[in-house]
Coordinates of C-alpha atoms and ligand atoms in Angstrom, one line a residue:
M1 CA 19.0 -2.4 -3.7
K2 CA 18.2 1.4 -3.5
G3 CA 20.5 2.1 -0.5
T4 CA 17.8 1.4 1.9
R5 CA 16.1 -1.7 3.1
N6 CA 12.7 -0.4 2.8
I7 CA 9.6 -2.2 1.1
F8 CA 6.8 -0.2 0.1
L9 CA 3.4 -1.8 -0.7
V10 CA 1.1 0.0 -3.4
G11 CA -2.3 -1.0 -4.9
L12 CA -5.9 -0.5 -4.6
M13 CA -8.2 -0.7 -1.7
G14 CA -8.7 -4.4 -0.7
A15 CA -5.5 -5.6 -2.5
G16 CA -4.1 -6.9 0.8
K17 CA -1.4 -4.3 1.4
T18 CA -1.8 -4.2 5.2
T19 CA -2.1 -7.9 5.9
V20 CA 0.6 -8.9 3.3
G21 CA 2.9 -6.0 4.7
R22 CA 2.5 -7.1 8.4
Q23 CA 3.4 -10.9 7.4
L24 CA 6.4 -9.7 5.0
A25 CA 7.6 -7.4 7.8
R26 CA 7.6 -10.3 10.4
A27 CA 9.3 -12.7 8.0
L28 CA 12.1 -10.3 7.2
N29 CA 12.4 -8.9 10.7
L30 CA 11.5 -5.3 9.7
R31 CA 9.2 -2.7 11.3
F32 CA 5.7 -2.5 9.8
E33 CA 4.0 0.6 9.1
D34 CA 0.7 1.6 7.7
S35 CA 0.4 5.2 6.5
D36 CA -3.4 5.5 7.1
R37 CA -3.0 4.3 10.7
V38 CA -0.1 6.9 11.2
I39 CA -2.5 9.7 9.8
E40 CA -5.4 8.5 12.1
A41 CA -3.1 8.7 15.1
R42 CA -1.9 12.3 14.2
C43 CA -5.4 13.5 13.5
G44 CA -6.8 11.6 16.6
T45 CA -9.7 10.2 14.4
N46 CA -10.3 7.7 11.7
I47 CA -10.0 8.1 7.8
S48 CA -13.7 8.4 7.4
T49 CA -14.0 11.3 9.8
I50 CA -11.0 13.0 8.3
F51 CA -12.7 12.7 4.8
A52 CA -16.0 14.0 6.3
Q53 CA -14.8 16.9 8.3
E54 CA -11.6 18.1 6.4
G55 CA -12.3 16.8 2.9
E56 CA -10.2 14.6 0.6
A57 CA -7.6 17.4 -0.3
N58 CA -6.8 17.8 3.5
F59 CA -6.5 14.1 3.8
R60 CA -4.1 14.1 0.8
A61 CA -2.0 16.8 2.5
W62 CA -1.7 14.5 5.5
E63 CA -0.9 11.6 3.5
K64 CA 1.8 13.4 1.6
M65 CA 3.5 14.6 4.9
V66 CA 3.3 11.1 6.5
V67 CA 4.6 9.4 3.4
H68 CA 7.6 11.8 3.2
E69 CA 8.5 11.0 6.8
L70 CA 7.9 7.4 6.6
T71 CA 9.8 6.7 3.3
A72 CA 12.8 8.5 4.9
E73 CA 13.1 5.9 7.3
D74 CA 15.4 2.7 6.9
G75 CA 14.2 -0.8 7.4
I76 CA 10.6 -0.7 7.3
V77 CA 7.8 -2.3 5.4
L78 CA 5.2 0.2 4.5
A79 CA 1.6 -0.3 3.6
T80 CA 0.3 2.8 1.7
G81 CA -3.3 4.1 1.1
G82 CA -4.5 3.3 -2.4
G83 CA -4.4 6.8 -3.6
V84 CA -0.8 7.5 -2.5
V85 CA 0.5 7.3 -6.3
L86 CA -1.9 10.3 -7.3
D87 CA 0.9 12.7 -6.0
M88 CA 4.0 13.1 -8.0
D89 CA 6.2 13.6 -5.1
N90 CA 4.9 10.6 -3.3
R91 CA 5.6 8.6 -6.4
A92 CA 9.3 10.1 -6.4
N93 CA 9.8 9.3 -2.8
L94 CA 8.4 5.8 -3.2
K95 CA 10.6 5.0 -6.2
A96 CA 13.9 6.6 -4.7
R97 CA 13.5 5.3 -1.1
G98 CA 12.8 1.7 -1.2
Y99 CA 11.8 -1.3 -3.1
V100 CA 8.1 -1.0 -4.5
I101 CA 5.7 -4.0 -4.7
Y102 CA 2.3 -3.3 -6.5
L103 CA -0.3 -5.8 -5.2
R104 CA -2.7 -6.4 -8.0
A105 CA -6.2 -8.2 -7.9
P106 CA -9.1 -8.2 -10.3
V107 CA -11.8 -5.6 -9.6
E108 CA -14.2 -8.5 -8.5
V109 CA -11.9 -9.6 -5.9
L110 CA -11.4 -6.1 -4.5
V111 CA -15.1 -5.6 -4.6
A112 CA -15.7 -8.7 -2.6
R113 CA -12.9 -8.0 -0.1
T114 CA -14.1 -4.4 0.7
S115 CA -17.8 -5.1 0.6
H116 CA -18.4 -5.0 4.3
D117 CA -15.9 -2.2 5.1
R118 CA -17.5 1.1 6.3
G119 CA -13.9 2.5 6.7
R120 CA -13.4 3.4 3.1
P121 CA -15.0 6.8 2.2
L122 CA -14.5 6.5 -1.5
L123 CA -16.4 3.3 -1.7
Q124 CA -19.4 4.7 0.3
D125 CA -22.7 5.9 -1.2
T126 CA -21.6 4.5 -4.8
N127 CA -21.5 1.4 -6.7
P128 CA -18.2 -0.1 -5.4
H129 CA -17.7 -2.0 -8.7
L130 CA -18.0 1.0 -11.0
R131 CA -16.0 3.1 -8.4
L132 CA -13.1 0.5 -8.2
N133 CA -13.1 0.0 -11.9
Q134 CA -12.7 3.9 -12.4
L135 CA -10.0 3.9 -9.8
Y136 CA -8.2 1.0 -11.4
K137 CA -8.2 2.7 -14.8
I138 CA -6.7 5.8 -13.4
R139 CA -4.2 4.2 -10.9
D140 CA -3.0 1.1 -12.5
P141 CA -0.5 3.0 -14.9
L142 CA 0.8 4.9 -11.8
Y143 CA 1.2 1.9 -9.6
R144 CA 3.2 0.4 -12.5
E145 CA 5.2 3.5 -12.8
V146 CA 6.6 3.2 -9.4
A147 CA 6.7 -0.6 -9.1
D148 CA 9.8 -2.8 -9.0
L149 CA 7.7 -5.9 -8.7
I150 CA 4.1 -6.6 -9.7
M151 CA 2.6 -9.3 -7.7
D152 CA -0.9 -10.7 -8.9
T153 CA -2.7 -11.8 -5.9
N154 CA -5.7 -13.0 -7.8
N155 CA -7.8 -15.0 -5.2
R156 CA -4.9 -16.6 -3.5
G157 CA -4.6 -16.6 0.1
I158 CA -2.2 -14.3 2.0
R159 CA 0.2 -17.0 3.0
V160 CA 0.8 -18.1 -0.4
V161 CA 1.2 -14.5 -1.7
V162 CA 3.8 -13.9 1.2
K163 CA 5.7 -17.2 0.4
E164 CA 5.8 -16.1 -3.4
L165 CA 6.9 -12.7 -2.5
L166 CA 9.7 -13.8 -0.3
R167 CA 10.9 -16.3 -3.0
R168 CA 11.0 -13.4 -5.6
L169 CA 12.8 -11.0 -3.3
D170 CA 15.2 -13.6 -2.5
R171 CA 15.9 -14.3 -6.0
R172 CA 16.7 -10.8 -6.7
A173 CA 18.9 -10.6 -3.5
L174 CA 16.8 -8.1 -1.9
L175 CA 16.3 -9.9 1.6
P176 CA 18.2 -7.8 4.1
S177 CA 21.5 -9.5 4.8
N178 CA 21.4 -8.2 8.5
P179 CA 17.9 -8.3 9.7
L180 CA 17.0 -5.8 12.2
P181 CA 16.6 -7.3 15.8
P182 CA 13.0 -7.9 16.9
T183 CA 11.5 -5.0 18.7
Ligands
S3P1 C1 -7.9 5.4 -0.4 C2 -7.4 4.3 0.2 C3 -7.6 3.9 1.6 C4 -7.5 5.4 2.4 C5 -8.5 6.2 1.9 C6 -8.3 6.6 0.5 C7 -7.8 5.6 -1.8 O1 -6.3 3.1 1.9 O2 -6.1 5.8 2.3 O3 -9.7 5.8 2.3 O4 -7.8 6.7 -2.3 O5 -7.7 4.5 -2.5 P1 -6.6 1.5 1.6 O6 -6.0 1.4 0.3 O7 -5.5 0.9 2.6 O8 -7.9 1.0 1.8

Protein backbone atom coordinates (compact mmCIF):
# COMPACT_ATOMS: atom_id res chain seq x y z
CA MET A 1 0.00 0.00 0.00
CA LYS A 2 1.15 3.56 -0.70
CA GLY A 3 1.72 4.75 2.87
CA THR A 4 -1.91 5.76 3.35
CA ARG A 5 -5.10 3.81 3.80
CA ASN A 6 -7.07 5.81 1.28
CA ILE A 7 -9.27 4.36 -1.41
CA PHE A 8 -10.24 6.59 -4.34
CA LEU A 9 -13.04 5.74 -6.74
CA VAL A 10 -12.93 7.05 -10.30
CA GLY A 11 -15.15 6.47 -13.33
CA LEU A 12 -17.80 8.05 -15.48
CA MET A 13 -21.09 9.52 -14.29
CA GLY A 14 -23.42 6.71 -13.26
CA ALA A 15 -20.64 4.20 -12.60
CA GLY A 16 -21.75 3.91 -8.97
CA LYS A 17 -18.81 5.67 -7.26
CA THR A 18 -20.91 7.23 -4.51
CA THR A 19 -23.07 4.20 -3.72
CA VAL A 20 -20.20 1.73 -3.89
CA GLY A 21 -17.89 4.11 -2.01
CA ARG A 22 -20.34 4.55 0.83
CA GLN A 23 -20.74 0.80 1.32
CA LEU A 24 -17.03 0.15 0.94
CA ALA A 25 -16.30 2.74 3.62
CA ARG A 26 -18.82 1.15 5.95
CA ALA A 27 -17.37 -2.32 5.42
CA LEU A 28 -13.81 -1.10 5.96
CA ASN A 29 -14.67 1.23 8.82
CA LEU A 30 -13.24 4.20 6.95
CA ARG A 31 -14.72 7.67 6.49
CA PHE A 32 -16.61 8.34 3.28
CA GLU A 33 -16.17 11.56 1.31
CA ASP A 34 -17.64 12.70 -2.00
CA SER A 35 -15.74 15.53 -3.67
CA ASP A 36 -18.88 16.91 -5.38
CA ARG A 37 -20.73 17.18 -2.07
CA VAL A 38 -17.74 18.97 -0.49
CA ILE A 39 -17.64 21.43 -3.41
CA GLU A 40 -21.38 22.05 -3.03
CA ALA A 41 -21.00 22.67 0.69
CA ARG A 42 -18.15 25.14 0.07
CA CYS A 43 -20.06 27.00 -2.66
CA GLY A 44 -23.37 26.86 -0.83
CA THR A 45 -25.14 25.63 -3.94
CA ASN A 46 -25.45 22.57 -6.18
CA ILE A 47 -23.24 21.42 -9.06
CA SER A 48 -25.71 22.48 -11.76
CA THR A 49 -25.86 26.02 -10.38
CA ILE A 50 -22.07 26.21 -10.12
CA PHE A 51 -21.77 25.17 -13.79
CA ALA A 52 -24.49 27.63 -14.83
CA GLN A 53 -23.26 30.61 -12.83
CA GLU A 54 -19.48 30.14 -12.69
CA GLY A 55 -18.84 27.93 -15.73
CA GLU A 56 -17.09 24.58 -15.99
CA ALA A 57 -13.59 26.05 -15.68
CA ASN A 58 -14.40 27.47 -12.26
CA PHE A 59 -15.98 24.22 -11.18
CA ARG A 60 -12.75 22.45 -12.19
CA ALA A 61 -10.73 24.89 -10.08
CA TRP A 62 -12.91 24.11 -7.05
CA GLU A 63 -12.60 20.42 -7.80
CA LYS A 64 -8.83 20.63 -7.97
CA MET A 65 -8.60 22.39 -4.62
CA VAL A 66 -10.97 19.98 -2.89
CA VAL A 67 -9.28 16.90 -4.37
CA HIS A 68 -5.89 18.24 -3.30
CA GLU A 69 -7.18 18.56 0.28
CA LEU A 70 -9.13 15.32 0.49
CA THR A 71 -6.41 13.13 -1.02
CA ALA A 72 -4.01 14.48 1.62
CA GLU A 73 -6.11 12.86 4.34
CA ASP A 74 -5.59 9.37 5.67
CA GLY A 75 -8.21 6.68 6.07
CA ILE A 76 -10.91 7.81 3.70
CA VAL A 77 -12.89 6.36 0.83
CA LEU A 78 -13.32 9.14 -1.71
CA ALA A 79 -15.85 9.19 -4.53
CA THR A 80 -14.60 11.65 -7.16
CA GLY A 81 -16.47 13.46 -9.92
CA GLY A 82 -16.22 11.83 -13.35
CA GLY A 83 -14.02 14.60 -14.76
CA VAL A 84 -11.39 14.54 -12.03
CA VAL A 85 -8.85 12.72 -14.20
CA LEU A 86 -8.77 15.49 -16.82
CA ASP A 87 -6.32 17.42 -14.67
CA MET A 88 -2.73 16.21 -14.49
CA ASP A 89 -2.20 17.28 -10.88
CA ASN A 90 -5.39 15.51 -9.81
CA ARG A 91 -4.15 12.35 -11.49
CA ALA A 92 -0.79 12.62 -9.73
CA ASN A 93 -2.44 13.15 -6.33
CA LEU A 94 -4.81 10.24 -6.78
CA LYS A 95 -2.01 7.93 -7.85
CA ALA A 96 0.40 8.91 -5.10
CA ARG A 97 -1.95 9.21 -2.16
CA GLY A 98 -4.15 6.15 -2.23
CA TYR A 99 -5.39 3.02 -3.87
CA VAL A 100 -7.41 3.88 -6.98
CA ILE A 101 -10.36 1.83 -8.15
CA TYR A 102 -11.77 2.46 -11.62
CA LEU A 103 -15.45 1.50 -11.69
CA ARG A 104 -16.32 0.64 -15.28
CA ALA A 105 -19.72 0.04 -16.84
CA PRO A 106 -20.93 -0.11 -20.45
CA VAL A 107 -22.18 3.21 -21.79
CA GLU A 108 -25.73 1.78 -22.16
CA VAL A 109 -25.78 1.06 -18.44
CA LEU A 110 -24.47 4.54 -17.60
CA VAL A 111 -27.16 6.11 -19.80
CA ALA A 112 -29.88 4.12 -18.06
CA ARG A 113 -28.57 4.98 -14.60
CA THR A 114 -28.32 8.72 -15.27
CA SER A 115 -31.42 9.17 -17.42
CA HIS A 116 -33.67 10.69 -14.76
CA ASP A 117 -30.98 12.80 -13.18
CA ARG A 118 -31.19 16.57 -13.60
CA GLY A 119 -28.13 17.17 -11.42
CA ARG A 120 -25.50 16.39 -14.06
CA PRO A 121 -25.02 19.47 -16.22
CA LEU A 122 -22.86 17.72 -18.81
CA LEU A 123 -25.76 15.42 -19.69
CA GLN A 124 -28.46 18.07 -20.10
CA ASP A 125 -29.49 19.53 -23.46
CA THR A 126 -27.68 16.82 -25.37
CA ASN A 127 -28.02 13.21 -26.39
CA PRO A 128 -26.73 11.47 -23.23
CA HIS A 129 -25.69 8.36 -25.14
CA LEU A 130 -23.55 10.36 -27.56
CA ARG A 131 -22.12 12.50 -24.81
CA LEU A 132 -21.23 9.57 -22.55
CA ASN A 133 -19.65 7.81 -25.52
CA GLN A 134 -17.47 10.86 -26.21
CA LEU A 135 -16.53 11.17 -22.54
CA TYR A 136 -15.74 7.46 -22.40
CA LYS A 137 -13.34 7.73 -25.35
CA ILE A 138 -11.48 10.64 -23.82
CA ARG A 139 -11.47 9.48 -20.24
CA ASP A 140 -11.16 5.71 -20.27
CA PRO A 141 -7.37 5.88 -20.93
CA LEU A 142 -7.02 8.42 -18.11
CA TYR A 143 -8.97 6.31 -15.62
CA ARG A 144 -6.77 3.36 -16.61
CA GLU A 145 -3.65 5.46 -16.13
CA VAL A 146 -4.46 6.15 -12.47
CA ALA A 147 -6.12 2.84 -11.59
CA ASP A 148 -4.63 0.19 -9.33
CA LEU A 149 -7.70 -1.95 -9.91
CA ILE A 150 -10.29 -1.94 -12.67
CA MET A 151 -13.68 -3.22 -11.62
CA ASP A 152 -16.27 -4.02 -14.26
CA THR A 153 -19.64 -3.44 -12.69
CA ASN A 154 -21.62 -4.26 -15.85
CA ASN A 155 -25.19 -4.57 -14.72
CA ARG A 156 -24.42 -6.17 -11.41
CA GLY A 157 -26.00 -4.92 -8.22
CA ILE A 158 -24.10 -2.75 -5.78
CA ARG A 159 -23.85 -5.45 -3.11
CA VAL A 160 -22.26 -7.91 -5.50
CA VAL A 161 -19.79 -5.28 -6.69
CA VAL A 162 -18.83 -4.31 -3.14
CA LYS A 163 -18.40 -7.94 -2.11
CA GLU A 164 -16.16 -8.60 -5.10
CA LEU A 165 -14.13 -5.48 -4.38
CA LEU A 166 -13.61 -6.48 -0.75
CA ARG A 167 -12.47 -9.90 -1.91
CA ARG A 168 -10.00 -8.39 -4.38
CA LEU A 169 -8.72 -5.84 -1.88
CA ASP A 170 -8.25 -8.56 0.70
CA ARG A 171 -6.33 -10.73 -1.73
CA ARG A 172 -3.95 -7.87 -2.29
CA ALA A 173 -3.60 -7.42 1.48
CA LEU A 174 -4.99 -3.91 1.20
CA LEU A 175 -7.61 -4.10 3.88
CA PRO A 176 -6.50 -1.84 6.72
CA SER A 177 -5.11 -3.89 9.57
CA ASN A 178 -6.32 -1.35 12.12
CA PRO A 179 -9.67 -0.06 10.96
CA LEU A 180 -10.53 3.38 12.24
CA PRO A 181 -13.08 3.48 15.06
CA PRO A 182 -16.61 4.27 13.86
CA THR A 183 -17.44 7.97 13.97
C1 LIG B 1 -18.77 15.43 -14.01
C2 LIG B 1 -19.27 14.46 -13.17
C3 LIG B 1 -20.09 14.77 -11.99
C4 LIG B 1 -19.77 16.18 -11.48
C5 LIG B 1 -19.90 17.18 -12.59
C6 LIG B 1 -18.95 16.88 -13.76
C7 LIG B 1 -17.99 15.01 -15.20
O1 LIG B 1 -19.84 13.82 -10.96
O2 LIG B 1 -18.49 16.24 -10.93
O3 LIG B 1 -21.24 17.18 -13.02
O4 LIG B 1 -17.26 15.82 -15.77
O5 LIG B 1 -18.07 13.80 -15.56
P1 LIG B 1 -20.36 12.29 -11.01
O6 LIG B 1 -19.36 11.52 -11.81
O7 LIG B 1 -20.37 11.87 -9.58
O8 LIG B 1 -21.72 12.32 -11.62
